């Protein structure tokens, strides 16, 4: 294999127009979170994405014994402690039996002293349909305004959706959408989970995939997703392979083109995520809902890479700050 491509901060840089649109977007994120308790009819301020929590659990990340030598400096322990949150991608929490099959598997990794090493919000779809930063910001801003009852944003939402249609028509996007459609009724833990965008691993640039071992896709067909997931985790151990791809060439492994899969970059198994049965956290505890999985709180050499990823840094900060402020007022909680 060729030498891995080294991280460069230019991958993350926004132009002046994008920076202005980001400031506008941050304002609508704060407005959304401030009104989120009434939007979702709950007694706390929610996230502005993946608002619906199914469950949270403790787990462990066991490192592969024969991990490649070049990766060993980043995994100097046999085992790392995990906190895991399972969620749905919708902005608004709905108490429905049938959710759209857009699931989150967010992982927080800490060392033996409880110090945060990395946050990885993974999802069950490997691609992102928008490559243009300005289009993404305009769409996200319009969607936030729509949810906070500014109905004049409907036209803007539709216009931005029309703009992203061409990027939905790549072979990789179409193939993965068909795959998701076929699996739409499958059990939440039977899906693979992906980082979508790229992350740093020291100077390397990687993508992450979490692939469950031997989980029956037909579990919980007649139950709500939340109930089937909790029942499973109370009575079963769960194990998933942790795989990475390394970026060698931007032509085959593009950092800022998120609607295509990486080619010519074999998956390397670096370990396993394990959740022992009955390791669920108390979902009624406000601190569980207030868990943050912001990947930009990770150590610098584990942080996200790319322009779309950079937007998430600012979005996470505004969302968390506003959420904590509102929930402190509602419940006297500081975090």
Short mmCIF file of C-alpha atoms in Angstrom, two decimals:
data_model
loop_
_atom_site.label_atom_id
_atom_site.label_comp_id
_atom_site.label_asym_id
_atom_site.label_seq_id
_atom_site.Cartn_x
_atom_site.Cartn_y
_atom_site.Cartn_z
CA UNK A 1 0.00 0.00 0.00
CA UNK A 2 1.14 3.64 -0.54
CA UNK A 3 1.93 5.86 2.43
CA UNK A 4 -1.14 7.25 4.22
CA UNK A 5 -2.10 10.84 3.41
CA UNK A 6 -1.28 13.19 6.29
CA UNK A 7 -3.87 15.45 7.92
CA UNK A 8 -3.78 19.11 6.85
CA UNK A 9 -5.91 21.83 8.45
CA UNK A 10 -6.79 23.10 4.97
CA UNK A 11 -9.26 20.20 4.74
CA UNK A 12 -11.37 22.02 7.37
CA UNK A 13 -11.19 25.65 6.25
CA UNK A 14 -14.40 27.57 5.42
CA UNK A 15 -14.58 30.54 3.05
CA UNK A 16 -16.06 33.92 4.09
CA UNK A 17 -19.56 33.22 2.70
CA UNK A 18 -19.67 29.90 4.52
CA UNK A 19 -18.60 31.57 7.78
CA UNK A 20 -21.44 34.13 7.50
CA UNK A 21 -24.01 31.42 6.80
CA UNK A 22 -22.68 29.45 9.79
CA UNK A 23 -23.26 32.41 12.14
CA UNK A 24 -26.86 32.65 10.94
CA UNK A 25 -27.30 28.90 11.35
CA UNK A 26 -25.98 29.01 14.94
CA UNK A 27 -28.68 31.56 15.82
CA UNK A 28 -31.43 29.26 14.51
CA UNK A 29 -29.93 26.30 16.41
CA UNK A 30 -30.13 28.26 19.66
CA UNK A 31 -33.71 29.31 18.86
CA UNK A 32 -34.67 25.70 18.11
CA UNK A 33 -33.14 24.31 21.32
CA UNK A 34 -34.78 27.06 23.40
CA UNK A 35 -38.18 26.00 22.06
CA UNK A 36 -37.42 22.27 21.78
CA UNK A 37 -39.32 21.24 24.91
CA UNK A 38 -42.57 22.56 23.40
CA UNK A 39 -41.70 21.31 19.90
CA UNK A 40 -41.30 17.76 21.21
CA UNK A 41 -43.75 18.10 24.16
CA UNK A 42 -41.19 17.03 26.77
CA UNK A 43 -40.07 18.67 30.02
CA UNK A 44 -36.46 19.30 28.99
CA UNK A 45 -34.54 20.99 26.17
CA UNK A 46 -33.55 18.48 23.51
CA UNK A 47 -30.70 18.16 21.02
CA UNK A 48 -31.26 19.74 17.62
CA UNK A 49 -30.44 16.41 15.92
CA UNK A 50 -30.83 12.83 17.14
CA UNK A 51 -33.18 14.24 19.78
CA UNK A 52 -34.84 10.92 20.62
CA UNK A 53 -32.89 8.70 23.01
CA UNK A 54 -33.75 4.99 22.92
CA UNK A 55 -31.25 3.90 25.57
CA UNK A 56 -27.80 4.50 27.00
CA UNK A 57 -25.40 1.84 28.25
CA UNK A 58 -21.91 1.19 29.58
CA UNK A 59 -19.57 -0.85 27.41
CA UNK A 60 -15.92 -1.60 26.66
CA UNK A 61 -13.63 -1.22 23.66
CA UNK A 62 -11.23 -4.19 23.47
CA UNK A 63 -8.21 -3.63 21.25
CA UNK A 64 -7.25 -6.27 18.69
CA UNK A 65 -4.11 -8.14 19.88
CA UNK A 66 -2.41 -8.02 16.47
CA UNK A 67 -3.28 -4.43 15.57
CA UNK A 68 -0.87 -3.01 12.91
CA UNK A 69 2.30 -1.63 14.44
CA UNK A 70 1.73 1.85 12.97
CA UNK A 71 -1.54 2.14 14.94
CA UNK A 72 -0.29 0.81 18.27
CA UNK A 73 0.73 4.23 19.72
CA UNK A 74 -2.92 5.30 19.73
CA UNK A 75 -4.18 2.16 21.47
CA UNK A 76 -1.72 1.60 24.29
CA UNK A 77 -4.18 -0.22 26.56
CA UNK A 78 -5.95 -3.55 26.19
CA UNK A 79 -9.35 -2.07 27.07
CA UNK A 80 -11.10 1.32 27.19
CA UNK A 81 -14.35 2.23 28.95
CA UNK A 82 -17.33 3.31 26.85
CA UNK A 83 -20.59 5.17 27.32
CA UNK A 84 -22.98 4.50 24.42
CA UNK A 85 -26.17 6.30 23.39
CA UNK A 86 -28.71 4.83 20.96
CA UNK A 87 -30.93 7.38 19.21
CA UNK A 88 -33.11 8.37 16.28
CA UNK A 89 -32.03 11.14 13.91
CA UNK A 90 -35.29 13.11 13.97
CA UNK A 91 -35.20 16.65 15.34
CA UNK A 92 -38.62 16.25 16.97
CA UNK A 93 -39.36 13.55 19.53
CA UNK A 94 -42.47 11.56 18.63
CA UNK A 95 -43.99 8.83 20.78
CA UNK A 96 -44.75 6.58 17.82
CA UNK A 97 -44.41 2.82 17.41
CA UNK A 98 -42.81 3.22 13.99
CA UNK A 99 -39.80 5.53 13.64
CA UNK A 100 -37.92 6.27 10.46
CA UNK A 101 -34.94 3.83 10.38
CA UNK A 102 -32.32 6.56 10.87
CA UNK A 103 -30.45 5.39 13.96
CA UNK A 104 -27.51 6.68 15.97
CA UNK A 105 -24.89 4.73 17.91
CA UNK A 106 -22.82 7.37 19.70
CA UNK A 107 -19.69 6.17 21.49
CA UNK A 108 -17.73 7.99 24.20
CA UNK A 109 -14.28 6.55 25.01
CA UNK A 110 -12.52 7.23 28.31
CA UNK A 111 -9.29 6.01 29.86
CA UNK A 112 -8.94 4.18 33.18
CA UNK A 113 -8.97 7.53 35.04
CA UNK A 114 -12.23 8.65 33.47
CA UNK A 115 -10.54 11.18 31.16
CA UNK A 116 -12.31 11.67 27.82
CA UNK A 117 -10.32 10.41 24.84
CA UNK A 118 -12.83 10.53 21.98
CA UNK A 119 -16.48 10.88 21.01
CA UNK A 120 -17.75 9.15 17.86
CA UNK A 121 -21.38 9.75 16.82
CA UNK A 122 -21.98 6.88 14.38
CA UNK A 123 -25.07 6.37 12.21
CA UNK A 124 -26.58 3.49 10.24
CA UNK A 125 -26.03 5.10 6.81
CA UNK A 126 -22.46 5.42 5.46
CA UNK A 127 -22.90 8.52 3.31
CA UNK A 128 -24.08 12.14 3.56
CA UNK A 129 -26.09 13.58 0.66
CA UNK A 130 -24.69 17.13 0.73
CA UNK A 131 -21.17 18.16 -0.28
CA UNK A 132 -21.80 21.92 -0.55
CA UNK A 133 -21.30 23.68 2.79
CA UNK A 134 -23.48 26.66 1.79
CA UNK A 135 -26.35 24.41 0.63
CA UNK A 136 -26.17 22.41 3.86
CA UNK A 137 -26.22 25.56 6.02
CA UNK A 138 -29.13 27.10 4.10
CA UNK A 139 -31.13 23.86 4.36
CA UNK A 140 -30.40 23.31 8.04
CA UNK A 141 -31.24 26.96 8.85
CA UNK A 142 -34.56 26.69 6.98
CA UNK A 143 -35.45 23.41 8.71
CA UNK A 144 -34.77 24.92 12.14
CA UNK A 145 -36.97 27.90 11.29
CA UNK A 146 -39.70 25.61 10.04
CA UNK A 147 -39.79 23.72 13.34
CA UNK A 148 -40.00 26.95 15.34
CA UNK A 149 -43.15 27.87 13.39
CA UNK A 150 -41.69 30.26 10.87
CA UNK A 151 -43.81 28.95 8.03
CA UNK A 152 -42.31 31.31 5.44
CA UNK A 153 -39.24 29.05 5.47
CA UNK A 154 -41.15 26.21 3.73
CA UNK A 155 -40.24 27.51 0.28
CA UNK A 156 -36.56 27.78 1.27
CA UNK A 157 -36.59 24.20 2.57
CA UNK A 158 -38.06 22.94 -0.70
CA UNK A 159 -35.59 24.98 -2.77
CA UNK A 160 -32.58 23.58 -0.89
CA UNK A 161 -33.94 20.03 -1.14
CA UNK A 162 -34.17 20.46 -4.93
CA UNK A 163 -30.53 21.61 -4.95
CA UNK A 164 -29.31 18.41 -3.27
CA UNK A 165 -31.11 16.04 -5.65
CA UNK A 166 -28.09 15.67 -8.02
CA UNK A 167 -25.85 14.59 -5.12
CA UNK A 168 -28.42 11.91 -4.22
CA UNK A 169 -27.97 10.26 -7.61
CA UNK A 170 -24.47 8.80 -7.23
CA UNK A 171 -24.26 5.04 -7.61
CA UNK A 172 -23.11 4.68 -3.99
CA UNK A 173 -26.01 6.77 -2.66
CA UNK A 174 -28.62 4.88 -4.68
CA UNK A 175 -27.22 1.49 -3.70
CA UNK A 176 -27.15 2.36 0.00
CA UNK A 177 -30.63 3.90 -0.05
CA UNK A 178 -32.01 0.70 -1.60
CA UNK A 179 -30.17 -1.33 1.04
CA UNK A 180 -31.63 0.82 3.83
CA UNK A 181 -35.11 0.53 2.35
CA UNK A 182 -34.83 -3.25 2.37
CA UNK A 183 -33.64 -3.23 5.99
CA UNK A 184 -36.09 -0.58 7.24
CA UNK A 185 -37.88 -3.01 9.57
CA UNK A 186 -34.75 -4.71 10.89
CA UNK A 187 -33.67 -4.63 14.54
CA UNK A 188 -31.63 -1.55 15.45
CA UNK A 189 -28.58 -3.55 16.58
CA UNK A 190 -28.40 -5.54 13.34
CA UNK A 191 -27.26 -2.50 11.33
CA UNK A 192 -23.68 -1.49 10.59
CA UNK A 193 -22.81 1.97 11.94
CA UNK A 194 -20.53 4.49 10.25
CA UNK A 195 -18.67 7.72 10.95
CA UNK A 196 -19.91 9.20 7.59
CA UNK A 197 -17.16 11.84 7.55
CA UNK A 198 -13.47 11.37 8.24
CA UNK A 199 -11.57 11.58 11.52
CA UNK A 200 -7.97 12.00 12.55
CA UNK A 201 -5.95 9.13 13.95
CA UNK A 202 -2.79 11.06 14.73
CA UNK A 203 -1.59 12.28 11.33
CA UNK A 204 -3.67 9.63 9.54
CA UNK A 205 -7.18 10.30 8.20
CA UNK A 206 -9.67 7.49 8.73
CA UNK A 207 -13.29 6.43 8.44
CA UNK A 208 -14.87 4.14 11.04
CA UNK A 209 -17.33 1.27 10.72
CA UNK A 210 -18.92 -0.72 13.52
CA UNK A 211 -20.22 -4.12 12.41
CA UNK A 212 -22.34 -6.20 14.87
CA UNK A 213 -21.62 -9.89 15.34
CA UNK A 214 -24.49 -12.39 15.05
CA UNK A 215 -27.49 -10.19 15.81
CA UNK A 216 -30.85 -11.46 14.52
CA UNK A 217 -32.40 -8.78 12.31
CA UNK A 218 -35.93 -10.06 13.10
CA UNK A 219 -35.82 -9.28 16.82
CA UNK A 220 -38.61 -7.01 18.11
CA UNK A 221 -40.62 -6.81 14.90
CA UNK A 222 -43.86 -6.15 16.82
CA UNK A 223 -42.36 -3.85 19.44
CA UNK A 224 -41.37 -0.20 19.55
CA UNK A 225 -37.68 0.29 18.78
CA UNK A 226 -37.01 1.53 22.32
CA UNK A 227 -38.67 -1.47 23.94
CA UNK A 228 -37.02 -4.08 21.71
CA UNK A 229 -33.58 -2.50 22.25
CA UNK A 230 -33.92 -2.35 26.03
CA UNK A 231 -35.28 -5.90 26.24
CA UNK A 232 -32.35 -7.17 24.18
CA UNK A 233 -29.67 -5.33 26.18
CA UNK A 234 -31.16 -6.52 29.47
CA UNK A 235 -30.91 -10.18 28.44
CA UNK A 236 -28.09 -10.42 25.85
CA UNK A 237 -24.42 -9.53 25.50
CA UNK A 238 -23.64 -7.45 22.40
CA UNK A 239 -20.39 -7.48 20.40
CA UNK A 240 -19.42 -5.53 17.28
CA UNK A 241 -16.21 -5.37 15.24
CA UNK A 242 -14.55 -1.95 15.01
CA UNK A 243 -13.10 -1.41 11.54
CA UNK A 244 -11.26 1.53 9.99
CA UNK A 245 -10.27 2.63 6.51
CA UNK A 246 -7.18 4.80 6.01
CA UNK A 247 -6.96 7.64 3.48
CA UNK A 248 -4.10 7.27 0.98
CA UNK A 249 -5.29 9.30 -2.01
CA UNK A 250 -7.99 11.99 -2.18
CA UNK A 251 -9.11 10.68 -5.57
CA UNK A 252 -10.14 7.31 -4.11
CA UNK A 253 -10.75 8.45 -0.51
CA UNK A 254 -12.14 12.01 -0.70
CA UNK A 255 -12.39 13.93 2.57
CA UNK A 256 -14.91 16.57 1.47
CA UNK A 257 -17.04 14.47 -0.87
CA UNK A 258 -19.33 12.59 1.49
CA UNK A 259 -21.80 11.07 -0.99
CA UNK A 260 -19.38 8.42 -2.28
CA UNK A 261 -17.75 5.46 -0.54
CA UNK A 262 -14.00 5.21 -0.14
CA UNK A 263 -12.40 2.91 -2.69
CA UNK A 264 -9.14 0.95 -2.57
CA UNK A 265 -8.90 1.33 1.20
CA UNK A 266 -9.36 -2.08 2.87
CA UNK A 267 -11.09 -2.29 6.25
CA UNK A 268 -8.72 -3.00 9.13
CA UNK A 269 -10.11 -4.51 12.33
CA UNK A 270 -8.73 -2.64 15.34
CA UNK A 271 -10.92 -4.12 18.09
CA UNK A 272 -14.38 -4.92 19.39
CA UNK A 273 -17.11 -3.03 21.22
CA UNK A 274 -18.73 -5.15 23.92
CA UNK A 275 -21.83 -4.42 25.99
CA UNK A 276 -22.52 -6.93 28.73
CA UNK A 277 -26.16 -7.72 29.40
CA UNK A 278 -27.94 -5.52 31.93
CA UNK A 279 -25.48 -2.62 31.49
CA UNK A 280 -28.18 -0.04 30.73
CA UNK A 281 -28.01 3.41 32.31
CA UNK A 282 -31.08 4.91 33.97
CA UNK A 283 -32.95 6.66 31.15
CA UNK A 284 -35.05 8.58 33.71
CA UNK A 285 -31.95 10.31 35.07
CA UNK A 286 -31.61 13.81 33.61
CA UNK A 287 -27.82 13.41 33.46
CA UNK A 288 -28.27 10.55 30.98
CA UNK A 289 -30.14 12.84 28.60
CA UNK A 290 -27.51 15.55 29.06
CA UNK A 291 -24.62 13.34 27.95
CA UNK A 292 -22.58 15.06 25.24
CA UNK A 293 -21.00 13.16 22.35
CA UNK A 294 -19.40 16.17 20.66
CA UNK A 295 -16.49 14.76 18.59
CA UNK A 296 -14.67 18.09 18.91
CA UNK A 297 -14.31 17.50 22.64
CA UNK A 298 -12.06 14.56 21.73
CA UNK A 299 -8.29 14.70 22.04
CA UNK A 300 -6.98 16.70 19.08
CA UNK A 301 -5.54 13.64 17.31
CA UNK A 302 -8.97 11.90 17.29
CA UNK A 303 -11.05 14.85 16.02
CA UNK A 304 -13.16 15.10 12.83
CA UNK A 305 -11.73 16.18 9.47
CA UNK A 306 -13.44 18.11 6.68
CA UNK A 307 -15.59 21.18 6.03
CA UNK A 308 -18.99 19.61 6.77
CA UNK A 309 -17.48 18.11 9.91
CA UNK A 310 -16.19 21.56 10.93
CA UNK A 311 -19.77 22.86 10.90
CA UNK A 312 -20.67 20.24 13.48
CA UNK A 313 -18.12 21.74 15.89
CA UNK A 314 -19.96 25.07 16.04
CA UNK A 315 -23.40 23.40 15.97
CA UNK A 316 -22.54 21.09 18.88
CA UNK A 317 -21.22 24.00 20.97
CA UNK A 318 -24.32 26.14 20.50
CA UNK A 319 -26.67 23.20 21.01
CA UNK A 320 -24.97 21.99 24.21
CA UNK A 321 -24.59 25.46 25.72
CA UNK A 322 -28.23 26.33 25.06
CA UNK A 323 -29.48 22.93 26.20
CA UNK A 324 -27.58 23.15 29.48
CA UNK A 325 -28.77 26.71 30.10
CA UNK A 326 -32.44 25.81 29.56
CA UNK A 327 -32.26 22.57 31.53
CA UNK A 328 -30.60 24.36 34.43
CA UNK A 329 -33.56 26.75 34.50
CA UNK A 330 -36.06 23.88 34.22
CA UNK A 331 -34.45 21.38 36.57
CA UNK A 332 -31.60 23.11 38.38
CA UNK A 333 -29.11 20.91 36.50
CA UNK A 334 -25.80 22.43 35.52
CA UNK A 335 -24.78 19.88 32.89
#
